[in-house]
Amino acid sequence: MPLPRLLRTTSFRLILLSAAIFTASVAVLFAIIYWSSAGFMSRQLDEEVAAELRDIETGEAPKGLQAVKEEVEERIDWKTAGVYYLLQDRNGHVMAGNLPAQPPVEGIVDRSKTANQDDDGDAAPGFRGRGMTTVDDAYLLVAHSNHVLNEMQRLIKRVFGVAVLATLGLAAVGGIATSAMLLRRVEAVSRASRAIIDGDLSRRMPVTGTDDEFDHLAGNLNVMLDRIQGLMEGMRQVSNDIAHDLRTPLTRLRQRLERGHKRARSAEELRETVAGALGQIDEILDTFGAILRIAQIEAGSGRSSFTEVDLSELAASLTEFYQPVAEERGQALVAKIERGLRVHGDRELLVQMMANVIENAIRHSPGGTGITVGAVRCTGGSTLFVSDGGPGIPEDLRDKVFQRFFRLEASRSTPGNGLGLSLVAAVAALHGVTLRLADNRPGLKVEMNFFAA
C-alpha cells in the first residue's frame, strides 16, 4: 500500500533524517553524562569508605581486635543509612557488622551485581566498599549501599527515554506540518504552471508576501514570464506590422510596375519605372531592417557588449556631427554638456538612439529655430536631453509616438517610416533608460535619464 503523498515528500524525509541525527547526538550526550556521573559517584563512595577504614585502623587497631570490634559495633549503632561494616576473624567468622560473611578481598570490593545473604539467609543489598586485613589477621570491610547510585542511573535512563520519544514525536508532527505547508506552495506553483502551459500567458506564480525563498523564486519566475510574454507580444506585433504596414508600399510598388509594364512606350520610360521601383524596394528593405533591428534589441541583443561609455564625449561628437546639417536648414544646434558623465551600455546603440532623437529635432523644427543637446548630472545618474523649437507633440499622443509606424498627421509629409522613436524606445529599455517627452514652450524636449545600477 503506497504511503500518503504527505509522507513521501522530500521535506518530510529531510526532517526525519534531521530527527534521527539529532536523536543520535542526544544518545551520545546522555551516554557521556551517564558514565561521567556514575564514575564520579563511585569515586566519592570509594573515598568515603577509605576514610572510614583509615579512622578505624589508625584509631582502634593499635588497641587490639576487641577495640576494633567495639568501634564497629558503635558505628553500626549510629545507624547511618546505606553504610555497612563487617569484621571477621582469621577463620572467617563474623565478629561484628551488618553484612553476612564475605570472602576477604583486599582493596575495592564490588558486590553490586552479586547476590548476598545475611546471617538469617535473607537477601542483602548490593554494596561497594573497601576491605583490609587488620590486627590478628582479622578482615575489616567498610562499604556503602549502591542504592543511590542505582537510582541515579535509572533516572538518567528514564530521562533519556522520555527525551528520545519527545524528540521523535515533535519531529514527526513538525515534519507533517512543514510538509503540508510546502506541499501547498508547490501545488500553487504547479497549478500556475499548468495554466501557462494551457495558453494563459497572463498567469503568474503566487507570491505570499512573506519574503521567503519561495517568494524570491516566484518573483524571479514571474519576471522571466513577463519577459517571455513581452517577447511573444513583440513577435506578434512584428508580424502584424509586416502584414499591415508593409502591404501599402508593396501594393504601390506593384501598381508602379504594372503601370510601367502597360504604359511604357519606350525603353527610357521603362528604365524610369524600374528605377522608381528599385527606390521603393530600398525603402521597404530599410523598413524591414529597422523592424528586425528593433526586435533584436528588444530580445536583449547587445547586452553582452555593454561597457563603460563616455556619455559627455558621445553627446559632444554627435552635436558636432549634426551641426552642418542643422546649419543647412537654418537652425542653430548648440551643446550644453557637463564633462565626465559616464554610463554603462552599448556605445553603438546609444549613438543610434541619440542620433534618431537629434535627427527628429532637425527634421521637424522650422528654420531659424534653435536645437540644444545637453547632458547633465542628476540625482542618481545622468540626464541627456534634446530640446527644439518645433511644433512639439500633443500631450495625449506622447506615448503613442513610440509605437511602431505611428506618425503624427503633421509628419506624414516628411520622410520617414515611423520606426525611429520605436528604435529609441527599444534601446532605452535595453539600457534601463527612462524616456520623458516634455513641452519645451515652444517645441519638444526629449529627456533620457540614465540611473546608476
CSV table of C-alpha atoms in Angstrom, one decimal:
chain,number,residue,atom,x,y,z
A,1,MET,CA,0.0,0.0,0.0
A,2,PRO,CA,1.6,3.3,-1.1
A,3,LEU,CA,2.4,5.9,1.6
A,4,PRO,CA,0.3,9.1,1.7
A,5,ARG,CA,1.7,11.8,-0.5
A,6,LEU,CA,2.5,14.0,2.5
A,7,LEU,CA,4.8,11.3,3.9
A,8,ARG,CA,6.6,10.9,0.6
A,9,THR,CA,7.6,14.5,0.3
A,10,THR,CA,11.3,15.4,0.3
A,11,SER,CA,10.8,17.9,3.2
A,12,PHE,CA,9.3,15.2,5.4
A,13,ARG,CA,12.1,12.8,4.7
A,14,LEU,CA,14.7,15.5,5.4
A,15,ILE,CA,13.1,16.3,8.7
A,16,LEU,CA,13.0,12.6,9.7
A,17,LEU,CA,16.7,12.4,8.8
A,18,SER,CA,17.4,15.5,10.9
A,19,ALA,CA,15.5,14.0,13.8
A,20,ALA,CA,17.5,10.8,13.5
A,21,ILE,CA,20.8,12.6,13.6
A,22,PHE,CA,19.6,14.8,16.5
A,23,THR,CA,18.5,11.7,18.4
A,24,ALA,CA,21.9,10.0,17.9
A,25,SER,CA,23.5,13.2,19.1
A,26,VAL,CA,21.3,13.2,22.2
A,27,ALA,CA,22.2,9.5,22.8
A,28,VAL,CA,25.9,10.2,22.7
A,29,LEU,CA,25.4,13.2,25.1
A,30,PHE,CA,23.3,11.1,27.6
A,31,ALA,CA,25.9,8.3,27.4
A,32,ILE,CA,28.7,10.7,28.3
A,33,ILE,CA,26.5,12.2,31.2
A,34,TYR,CA,25.7,8.6,32.4
A,35,TRP,CA,29.2,7.3,32.5
A,36,SER,CA,30.6,10.6,33.9
A,37,SER,CA,28.0,10.8,36.7
A,38,ALA,CA,28.3,7.1,37.7
A,39,GLY,CA,32.1,7.3,37.7
A,40,PHE,CA,32.0,10.5,39.9
A,41,MET,CA,29.7,8.9,42.4
A,42,SER,CA,31.7,5.7,42.6
A,43,ARG,CA,34.9,7.7,43.3
A,44,GLN,CA,33.1,9.7,46.0
A,45,LEU,CA,31.9,6.5,47.7
A,46,ASP,CA,35.4,4.9,47.5
A,47,GLU,CA,36.9,8.0,49.1
A,48,GLU,CA,34.3,7.9,52.0
A,49,VAL,CA,34.8,4.2,52.8
A,50,ALA,CA,38.6,4.6,52.6
A,51,ALA,CA,38.4,7.5,55.1
A,52,GLU,CA,36.3,5.4,57.5
A,53,LEU,CA,38.6,2.5,57.1
A,54,ARG,CA,41.6,4.6,57.9
A,55,ASP,CA,39.8,6.1,61.0
A,56,ILE,CA,39.2,2.6,62.4
A,57,GLU,CA,42.6,1.2,61.5
A,58,THR,CA,44.6,4.1,62.9
A,59,GLY,CA,42.4,4.8,66.0
A,60,GLU,CA,41.5,1.3,67.2
A,61,ALA,CA,43.7,-1.3,65.7
A,62,PRO,CA,46.7,-0.4,67.9
A,63,LYS,CA,44.4,-1.1,71.0
A,64,GLY,CA,43.7,-4.7,69.8
A,65,LEU,CA,41.0,-6.6,68.0
A,66,GLN,CA,38.4,-6.1,70.8
A,67,ALA,CA,38.7,-2.4,70.4
A,68,VAL,CA,38.2,-2.7,66.7
A,69,LYS,CA,35.1,-4.8,67.3
A,70,GLU,CA,33.6,-2.3,69.7
A,71,GLU,CA,34.3,0.5,67.3
A,72,VAL,CA,32.5,-1.3,64.5
A,73,GLU,CA,29.5,-2.1,66.8
A,74,GLU,CA,29.4,1.5,67.9
A,75,ARG,CA,29.3,2.8,64.3
A,76,ILE,CA,26.6,0.3,63.5
A,77,ASP,CA,24.6,1.7,66.4
A,78,TRP,CA,24.7,5.1,64.8
A,79,LYS,CA,22.5,3.5,62.1
A,80,THR,CA,23.9,5.6,59.3
A,81,ALA,CA,21.7,4.6,56.3
A,82,GLY,CA,23.4,2.8,53.5
A,83,VAL,CA,26.7,2.2,55.4
A,84,TYR,CA,27.8,-1.4,56.0
A,85,TYR,CA,30.6,-2.8,58.3
A,86,LEU,CA,32.0,-6.3,58.6
A,87,LEU,CA,34.7,-7.6,61.0
A,88,GLN,CA,35.7,-11.3,60.5
A,89,ASP,CA,38.3,-13.3,62.5
A,90,ARG,CA,41.0,-15.1,60.7
A,91,ASN,CA,38.7,-18.2,60.4
A,92,GLY,CA,36.0,-16.2,58.5
A,93,HIS,CA,33.6,-16.0,61.5
A,94,VAL,CA,31.6,-12.7,61.7
A,95,MET,CA,32.7,-10.9,64.9
A,96,ALA,CA,30.7,-7.7,64.2
A,97,GLY,CA,28.9,-5.9,61.4
A,98,ASN,CA,25.7,-5.7,59.5
A,99,LEU,CA,26.8,-7.8,56.5
A,100,PRO,CA,27.0,-11.6,56.1
A,101,ALA,CA,30.4,-13.2,55.9
A,102,GLN,CA,32.4,-12.3,52.8
A,103,PRO,CA,35.4,-13.7,51.1
A,104,PRO,CA,38.3,-11.5,52.3
A,105,VAL,CA,39.4,-9.2,49.5
A,106,GLU,CA,42.0,-6.5,49.9
A,107,GLY,CA,41.1,-3.2,48.3
A,108,ILE,CA,37.9,-2.4,46.3
A,109,VAL,CA,35.0,-4.8,46.8
A,110,ASP,CA,32.1,-4.5,44.4
A,111,ARG,CA,29.1,-6.6,45.2
A,112,SER,CA,26.6,-4.6,43.3
A,113,LYS,CA,25.8,-7.5,40.9
A,114,THR,CA,26.4,-10.4,43.2
A,115,ALA,CA,23.6,-11.9,45.3
A,116,ASN,CA,24.4,-11.6,49.0
A,117,GLN,CA,22.7,-13.2,52.1
A,118,ASP,CA,22.9,-12.1,55.7
A,119,ASP,CA,23.2,-14.5,58.6
A,120,ASP,CA,19.5,-15.2,58.5
A,121,GLY,CA,19.6,-16.2,54.8
A,122,ASP,CA,17.8,-13.1,53.6
A,123,ALA,CA,18.9,-11.2,50.6
A,124,ALA,CA,21.4,-8.4,51.4
A,125,PRO,CA,21.6,-5.2,49.3
A,126,GLY,CA,24.3,-4.7,46.8
A,127,PHE,CA,27.3,-2.6,48.0
A,128,ARG,CA,30.6,-1.2,47.1
A,129,GLY,CA,33.4,-0.9,49.6
A,130,ARG,CA,37.0,-1.5,50.6
A,131,GLY,CA,38.4,-4.3,52.7
A,132,MET,CA,41.7,-4.8,54.5
A,133,THR,CA,43.4,-7.2,56.9
A,134,THR,CA,43.7,-5.7,60.4
A,135,VAL,CA,45.0,-6.7,63.7
A,136,ASP,CA,45.3,-10.5,64.4
A,137,ASP,CA,44.8,-11.3,60.7
A,138,ALA,CA,41.1,-10.3,61.1
A,139,TYR,CA,39.3,-8.9,58.0
A,140,LEU,CA,37.7,-5.5,58.1
A,141,LEU,CA,35.2,-4.3,55.4
A,142,VAL,CA,33.5,-0.9,55.1
A,143,ALA,CA,31.0,-0.4,52.3
A,144,HIS,CA,28.2,1.8,51.0
A,145,SER,CA,24.9,0.8,49.5
A,146,ASN,CA,24.6,1.0,45.7
A,147,HIS,CA,21.0,2.3,46.1
A,148,VAL,CA,21.7,6.0,45.4
A,149,LEU,CA,24.0,5.2,42.5
A,150,ASN,CA,21.5,2.8,41.0
A,151,GLU,CA,18.6,5.3,41.4
A,152,MET,CA,20.7,8.0,39.7
A,153,GLN,CA,21.4,5.6,36.8
A,154,ARG,CA,17.8,4.6,36.4
A,155,LEU,CA,16.8,8.4,36.5
A,156,ILE,CA,19.2,9.2,33.7
A,157,LYS,CA,17.9,6.2,31.6
A,158,ARG,CA,14.2,7.4,32.1
A,159,VAL,CA,15.1,11.0,31.2
A,160,PHE,CA,16.9,9.7,28.1
A,161,GLY,CA,13.9,7.6,27.0
A,162,VAL,CA,11.4,10.4,27.5
A,163,ALA,CA,13.7,12.9,25.7
A,164,VAL,CA,14.0,10.5,22.7
A,165,LEU,CA,10.3,9.9,22.5
A,166,ALA,CA,9.6,13.6,22.8
A,167,THR,CA,12.1,14.4,20.1
A,168,LEU,CA,10.8,11.8,17.6
A,169,GLY,CA,7.2,12.9,18.3
A,170,LEU,CA,7.9,16.5,17.8
A,171,ALA,CA,9.9,15.7,14.7
A,172,ALA,CA,7.0,13.7,13.2
A,173,VAL,CA,4.5,16.5,14.0
A,174,GLY,CA,6.8,19.2,12.7
A,175,GLY,CA,7.6,17.2,9.6
A,176,ILE,CA,3.9,16.7,8.7
A,177,ALA,CA,3.1,20.3,9.3
A,178,THR,CA,6.1,21.6,7.3
A,179,SER,CA,5.5,19.2,4.5
A,180,ALA,CA,1.8,20.2,4.3
A,181,MET,CA,2.8,23.9,4.1
A,182,LEU,CA,5.5,23.3,1.4
A,183,LEU,CA,3.1,21.0,-0.5
A,184,ARG,CA,0.5,23.8,-0.6
A,185,ARG,CA,3.1,26.2,-2.0
A,186,VAL,CA,4.3,23.7,-4.6
A,187,GLU,CA,0.8,22.8,-5.6
A,188,ALA,CA,0.0,26.5,-6.2
A,189,VAL,CA,3.1,26.8,-8.4
A,190,SER,CA,2.1,23.7,-10.3
A,191,ARG,CA,-1.4,25.0,-10.9
A,192,ALA,CA,0.0,28.2,-12.3
A,193,SER,CA,2.5,26.3,-14.5
A,194,ARG,CA,-0.3,24.1,-15.9
A,195,ALA,CA,-2.4,27.2,-16.7
A,196,ILE,CA,0.6,28.8,-18.5
A,197,ILE,CA,1.2,25.5,-20.4
A,198,ASP,CA,-2.5,25.6,-21.4
A,199,GLY,CA,-2.0,29.0,-23.0
A,200,ASP,CA,-2.8,31.5,-20.2
A,201,LEU,CA,0.4,33.6,-20.5
A,202,SER,CA,-1.0,36.2,-18.1
A,203,ARG,CA,-1.0,33.7,-15.2
A,204,ARG,CA,1.8,34.3,-12.6
A,205,MET,CA,3.3,32.4,-9.7
A,206,PRO,CA,1.6,33.2,-6.4
A,207,VAL,CA,3.5,35.4,-4.0
A,208,THR,CA,2.5,35.3,-0.3
A,209,GLY,CA,4.4,38.4,0.7
A,210,THR,CA,6.5,36.6,3.4
A,211,ASP,CA,9.7,37.4,1.5
A,212,ASP,CA,10.9,33.9,2.0
A,213,GLU,CA,12.8,31.7,-0.6
A,214,PHE,CA,9.6,30.7,-2.3
A,215,ASP,CA,8.6,34.3,-2.8
A,216,HIS,CA,12.0,35.1,-4.2
A,217,LEU,CA,11.7,32.1,-6.6
A,218,ALA,CA,8.2,33.0,-7.6
A,219,GLY,CA,9.3,36.6,-8.2
A,220,ASN,CA,12.1,35.6,-10.4
A,221,LEU,CA,9.9,33.2,-12.4
A,222,ASN,CA,7.3,36.0,-12.8
A,223,VAL,CA,10.0,38.4,-14.1
A,224,MET,CA,11.0,35.6,-16.5
A,225,LEU,CA,7.4,35.1,-17.6
A,226,ASP,CA,6.9,38.9,-18.0
A,227,ARG,CA,9.9,38.8,-20.3
A,228,ILE,CA,8.7,35.9,-22.3
A,229,GLN,CA,5.3,37.4,-22.6
A,230,GLY,CA,6.8,40.6,-23.8
A,231,LEU,CA,8.9,38.9,-26.4
A,232,MET,CA,6.0,36.9,-27.7
A,233,GLU,CA,3.9,40.0,-27.9
A,234,GLY,CA,6.8,41.7,-29.6
A,235,MET,CA,6.9,38.9,-32.2
A,236,ARG,CA,3.2,39.1,-32.7
A,237,GLN,CA,3.4,42.9,-33.1
A,238,VAL,CA,6.2,42.5,-35.7
A,239,SER,CA,4.1,40.0,-37.6
A,240,ASN,CA,1.1,42.4,-37.5
A,241,ASP,CA,3.3,45.3,-38.6
A,242,ILE,CA,4.7,43.4,-41.5
A,243,ALA,CA,1.3,42.2,-42.5
A,244,HIS,CA,-0.5,45.5,-42.3
A,245,ASP,CA,2.0,48.4,-42.7
A,246,LEU,CA,4.2,46.9,-45.4
A,247,ARG,CA,1.2,45.9,-47.5
A,248,THR,CA,0.6,49.5,-48.7
A,249,PRO,CA,4.2,50.1,-50.1
A,250,LEU,CA,4.2,46.7,-51.7
A,251,THR,CA,0.8,47.5,-53.3
A,252,ARG,CA,2.2,50.8,-54.6
A,253,LEU,CA,5.3,49.0,-55.9
A,254,ARG,CA,3.1,46.5,-57.8
A,255,GLN,CA,1.0,49.3,-59.2
A,256,ARG,CA,4.0,51.2,-60.4
A,257,LEU,CA,5.5,48.1,-62.1
A,258,GLU,CA,2.1,47.3,-63.6
A,259,ARG,CA,1.7,50.8,-65.0
A,260,GLY,CA,5.2,50.8,-66.4
A,261,HIS,CA,4.6,47.4,-68.0
A,262,LYS,CA,1.4,48.5,-69.7
A,263,ARG,CA,2.1,52.2,-70.4
A,264,ALA,CA,5.8,52.5,-71.1
A,265,ARG,CA,6.2,53.5,-74.7
A,266,SER,CA,10.0,53.5,-74.8
A,267,ALA,CA,12.9,51.9,-73.2
A,268,GLU,CA,13.7,55.1,-71.4
A,269,GLU,CA,10.2,55.3,-69.7
A,270,LEU,CA,10.6,51.6,-68.7
A,271,ARG,CA,14.0,52.4,-67.2
A,272,GLU,CA,12.5,55.2,-65.2
A,273,THR,CA,9.8,52.9,-63.9
A,274,VAL,CA,12.3,50.3,-62.9
A,275,ALA,CA,14.5,52.9,-61.2
A,276,GLY,CA,11.5,54.2,-59.2
A,277,ALA,CA,10.6,50.6,-58.3
A,278,LEU,CA,14.2,50.0,-57.0
A,279,GLY,CA,13.9,53.1,-54.8
A,280,GLN,CA,10.7,51.8,-53.3
A,281,ILE,CA,12.3,48.4,-52.8
A,282,ASP,CA,15.2,50.0,-51.0
A,283,GLU,CA,12.7,51.8,-48.7
A,284,ILE,CA,10.9,48.6,-48.0
A,285,LEU,CA,14.2,46.8,-47.2
A,286,ASP,CA,15.1,49.7,-44.9
A,287,THR,CA,11.8,49.3,-43.1
A,288,PHE,CA,12.4,45.5,-42.8
A,289,GLY,CA,15.9,46.2,-41.4
A,290,ALA,CA,14.5,48.6,-38.9
A,291,ILE,CA,11.8,46.2,-37.7
A,292,LEU,CA,14.3,43.4,-37.3
A,293,ARG,CA,16.8,45.7,-35.6
A,294,ILE,CA,14.1,46.7,-33.0
A,295,ALA,CA,13.1,43.1,-32.5
A,296,GLN,CA,16.8,42.1,-31.9
A,297,ILE,CA,17.2,45.0,-29.4
A,298,GLU,CA,14.0,44.1,-27.5
A,299,ALA,CA,15.2,40.5,-27.3
A,300,GLY,CA,18.3,41.7,-25.4
A,301,SER,CA,20.8,41.5,-28.2
A,302,GLY,CA,23.7,43.9,-27.4
A,303,ARG,CA,23.6,43.5,-23.7
A,304,SER,CA,26.6,41.2,-23.8
A,305,SER,CA,28.7,44.1,-25.3
A,306,PHE,CA,27.9,46.6,-22.6
A,307,THR,CA,30.9,48.5,-21.4
A,308,GLU,CA,31.6,51.9,-19.9
A,309,VAL,CA,30.7,54.7,-22.3
A,310,ASP,CA,31.7,58.4,-22.0
A,311,LEU,CA,28.3,60.0,-22.4
A,312,SER,CA,29.7,63.5,-22.5
A,313,GLU,CA,32.1,62.7,-25.3
A,314,LEU,CA,29.4,60.9,-27.2
A,315,ALA,CA,26.9,63.8,-27.0
A,316,ALA,CA,29.6,66.3,-28.0
A,317,SER,CA,30.6,64.2,-31.0
A,318,LEU,CA,27.1,63.8,-32.3
A,319,THR,CA,26.4,67.5,-31.8
A,320,GLU,CA,29.5,68.4,-33.8
A,321,PHE,CA,28.5,65.8,-36.5
A,322,TYR,CA,25.0,67.2,-37.0
A,323,GLN,CA,25.8,70.9,-36.8
A,324,PRO,CA,26.4,71.2,-40.5
A,325,VAL,CA,23.1,69.5,-41.3
A,326,ALA,CA,21.3,71.9,-39.0
A,327,GLU,CA,23.1,74.9,-40.5
A,328,GLU,CA,21.9,73.9,-43.9
A,329,ARG,CA,18.3,74.1,-42.7
A,330,GLY,CA,19.0,77.5,-41.0
A,331,GLN,CA,18.9,76.1,-37.5
A,332,ALA,CA,21.4,76.6,-34.6
A,333,LEU,CA,22.5,73.4,-33.0
A,334,VAL,CA,24.3,74.0,-29.7
A,335,ALA,CA,25.6,71.9,-26.9
A,336,LYS,CA,25.4,72.3,-23.1
A,337,ILE,CA,27.3,69.3,-21.9
A,338,GLU,CA,28.9,68.6,-18.5
A,339,ARG,CA,32.2,66.8,-18.7
A,340,GLY,CA,32.9,63.4,-17.1
A,341,LEU,CA,29.5,61.8,-17.4
A,342,ARG,CA,29.9,58.1,-17.9
A,343,VAL,CA,27.2,55.3,-18.3
A,344,HIS,CA,27.2,51.6,-18.8
A,345,GLY,CA,25.9,50.4,-22.2
A,346,ASP,CA,26.5,49.6,-25.8
A,347,ARG,CA,28.1,52.6,-27.5
A,348,GLU,CA,26.8,51.8,-31.0
A,349,LEU,CA,23.2,51.5,-29.8
A,350,LEU,CA,23.5,54.7,-27.7
A,351,VAL,CA,24.8,56.5,-30.7
A,352,GLN,CA,21.8,55.2,-32.7
A,353,MET,CA,19.4,56.3,-30.0
A,354,MET,CA,20.8,59.9,-29.7
A,355,ALA,CA,21.2,60.3,-33.4
A,356,ASN,CA,17.5,59.4,-34.0
A,357,VAL,CA,16.4,62.0,-31.4
A,358,ILE,CA,18.6,64.7,-32.9
A,359,GLU,CA,17.5,63.9,-36.5
A,360,ASN,CA,13.9,64.1,-35.4
A,361,ALA,CA,14.5,67.5,-33.9
A,362,ILE,CA,16.2,68.8,-37.0
A,363,ARG,CA,13.6,67.3,-39.3
A,364,HIS,CA,10.5,68.7,-37.5
A,365,SER,CA,11.9,72.1,-36.5
A,366,PRO,CA,11.5,75.1,-38.8
A,367,GLY,CA,14.4,77.2,-40.0
A,368,GLY,CA,15.5,79.9,-37.7
A,369,THR,CA,14.9,77.9,-34.5
A,370,GLY,CA,17.4,76.6,-32.1
A,371,ILE,CA,18.2,73.0,-31.0
A,372,THR,CA,20.0,72.2,-27.8
A,373,VAL,CA,21.8,68.9,-27.0
A,374,GLY,CA,22.6,68.7,-23.3
A,375,ALA,CA,24.0,66.3,-20.7
A,376,VAL,CA,23.9,67.0,-17.0
A,377,ARG,CA,24.2,65.1,-13.7
A,378,CYS,CA,21.0,64.4,-11.9
A,379,THR,CA,20.1,62.6,-8.7
A,380,GLY,CA,21.3,59.0,-9.0
A,381,GLY,CA,22.7,59.3,-12.5
A,382,SER,CA,22.8,61.4,-15.7
A,383,THR,CA,20.3,63.1,-18.0
A,384,LEU,CA,20.7,63.5,-21.7
A,385,PHE,CA,18.3,65.8,-23.4
A,386,VAL,CA,17.5,67.3,-26.8
A,387,SER,CA,15.2,70.3,-27.0
A,388,ASP,CA,13.9,72.1,-30.1
A,389,GLY,CA,11.7,75.0,-31.1
A,390,GLY,CA,9.4,72.9,-33.4
A,391,PRO,CA,5.7,72.2,-33.2
A,392,GLY,CA,6.1,69.7,-30.4
A,393,ILE,CA,3.9,66.7,-29.7
A,394,PRO,CA,0.4,66.9,-28.1
A,395,GLU,CA,0.4,65.5,-24.5
A,396,ASP,CA,-2.1,62.8,-25.3
A,397,LEU,CA,0.0,61.5,-28.2
A,398,ARG,CA,3.4,61.4,-26.4
A,399,ASP,CA,3.1,57.7,-25.5
A,400,LYS,CA,1.9,56.7,-28.9
A,401,VAL,CA,4.8,58.1,-30.8
A,402,PHE,CA,7.0,55.2,-29.5
A,403,GLN,CA,4.7,52.7,-31.2
A,404,ARG,CA,5.9,51.1,-34.5
A,405,PHE,CA,4.7,53.0,-37.6
A,406,PHE,CA,2.9,55.7,-35.6
A,407,ARG,CA,3.2,59.1,-37.2
A,408,LEU,CA,1.6,62.4,-36.4
A,409,GLU,CA,-0.6,63.9,-39.1
A,410,ALA,CA,1.8,66.8,-39.5
A,411,SER,CA,4.7,64.4,-40.1
A,412,ARG,CA,3.2,62.4,-42.8
A,413,SER,CA,4.6,64.8,-45.5
A,414,THR,CA,8.1,64.3,-44.2
A,415,PRO,CA,10.4,61.4,-45.0
A,416,GLY,CA,10.4,58.5,-42.5
A,417,ASN,CA,8.8,55.2,-41.7
A,418,GLY,CA,7.5,55.8,-38.2
A,419,LEU,CA,10.1,53.5,-36.6
A,420,GLY,CA,12.7,56.0,-35.4
A,421,LEU,CA,11.3,56.6,-32.0
A,422,SER,CA,10.4,52.9,-31.6
A,423,LEU,CA,14.1,52.2,-32.0
A,424,VAL,CA,14.8,54.9,-29.4
A,425,ALA,CA,12.4,53.2,-27.0
A,426,ALA,CA,13.9,49.8,-27.6
A,427,VAL,CA,17.4,51.0,-26.9
A,428,ALA,CA,16.3,52.9,-23.9
A,429,ALA,CA,14.5,49.8,-22.5
A,430,LEU,CA,17.6,47.7,-23.0
A,431,HIS,CA,19.8,50.2,-21.1
A,432,GLY,CA,17.2,50.9,-18.4
A,433,VAL,CA,16.9,54.5,-19.5
A,434,THR,CA,13.7,56.4,-18.6
A,435,LEU,CA,12.3,58.4,-21.6
A,436,ARG,CA,10.3,61.5,-21.0
A,437,LEU,CA,8.7,63.9,-23.6
A,438,ALA,CA,8.0,67.4,-22.2
A,439,ASP,CA,6.8,70.7,-23.6
A,440,ASN,CA,9.7,73.0,-24.4
A,441,ARG,CA,7.4,76.0,-24.7
A,442,PRO,CA,7.6,76.0,-27.6
A,443,GLY,CA,8.8,72.8,-29.1
A,444,LEU,CA,9.6,69.4,-27.6
A,445,LYS,CA,12.1,68.3,-25.0
A,446,VAL,CA,13.2,64.7,-25.0
A,447,GLU,CA,14.9,63.6,-21.8
A,448,MET,CA,16.8,60.3,-21.4
A,449,ASN,CA,17.6,59.6,-17.8
A,450,PHE,CA,20.4,57.2,-17.0
A,451,PHE,CA,20.3,55.9,-13.5
A,452,ALA,CA,23.2,54.1,-11.9
A,453,ALA,CA,22.6,50.4,-11.2
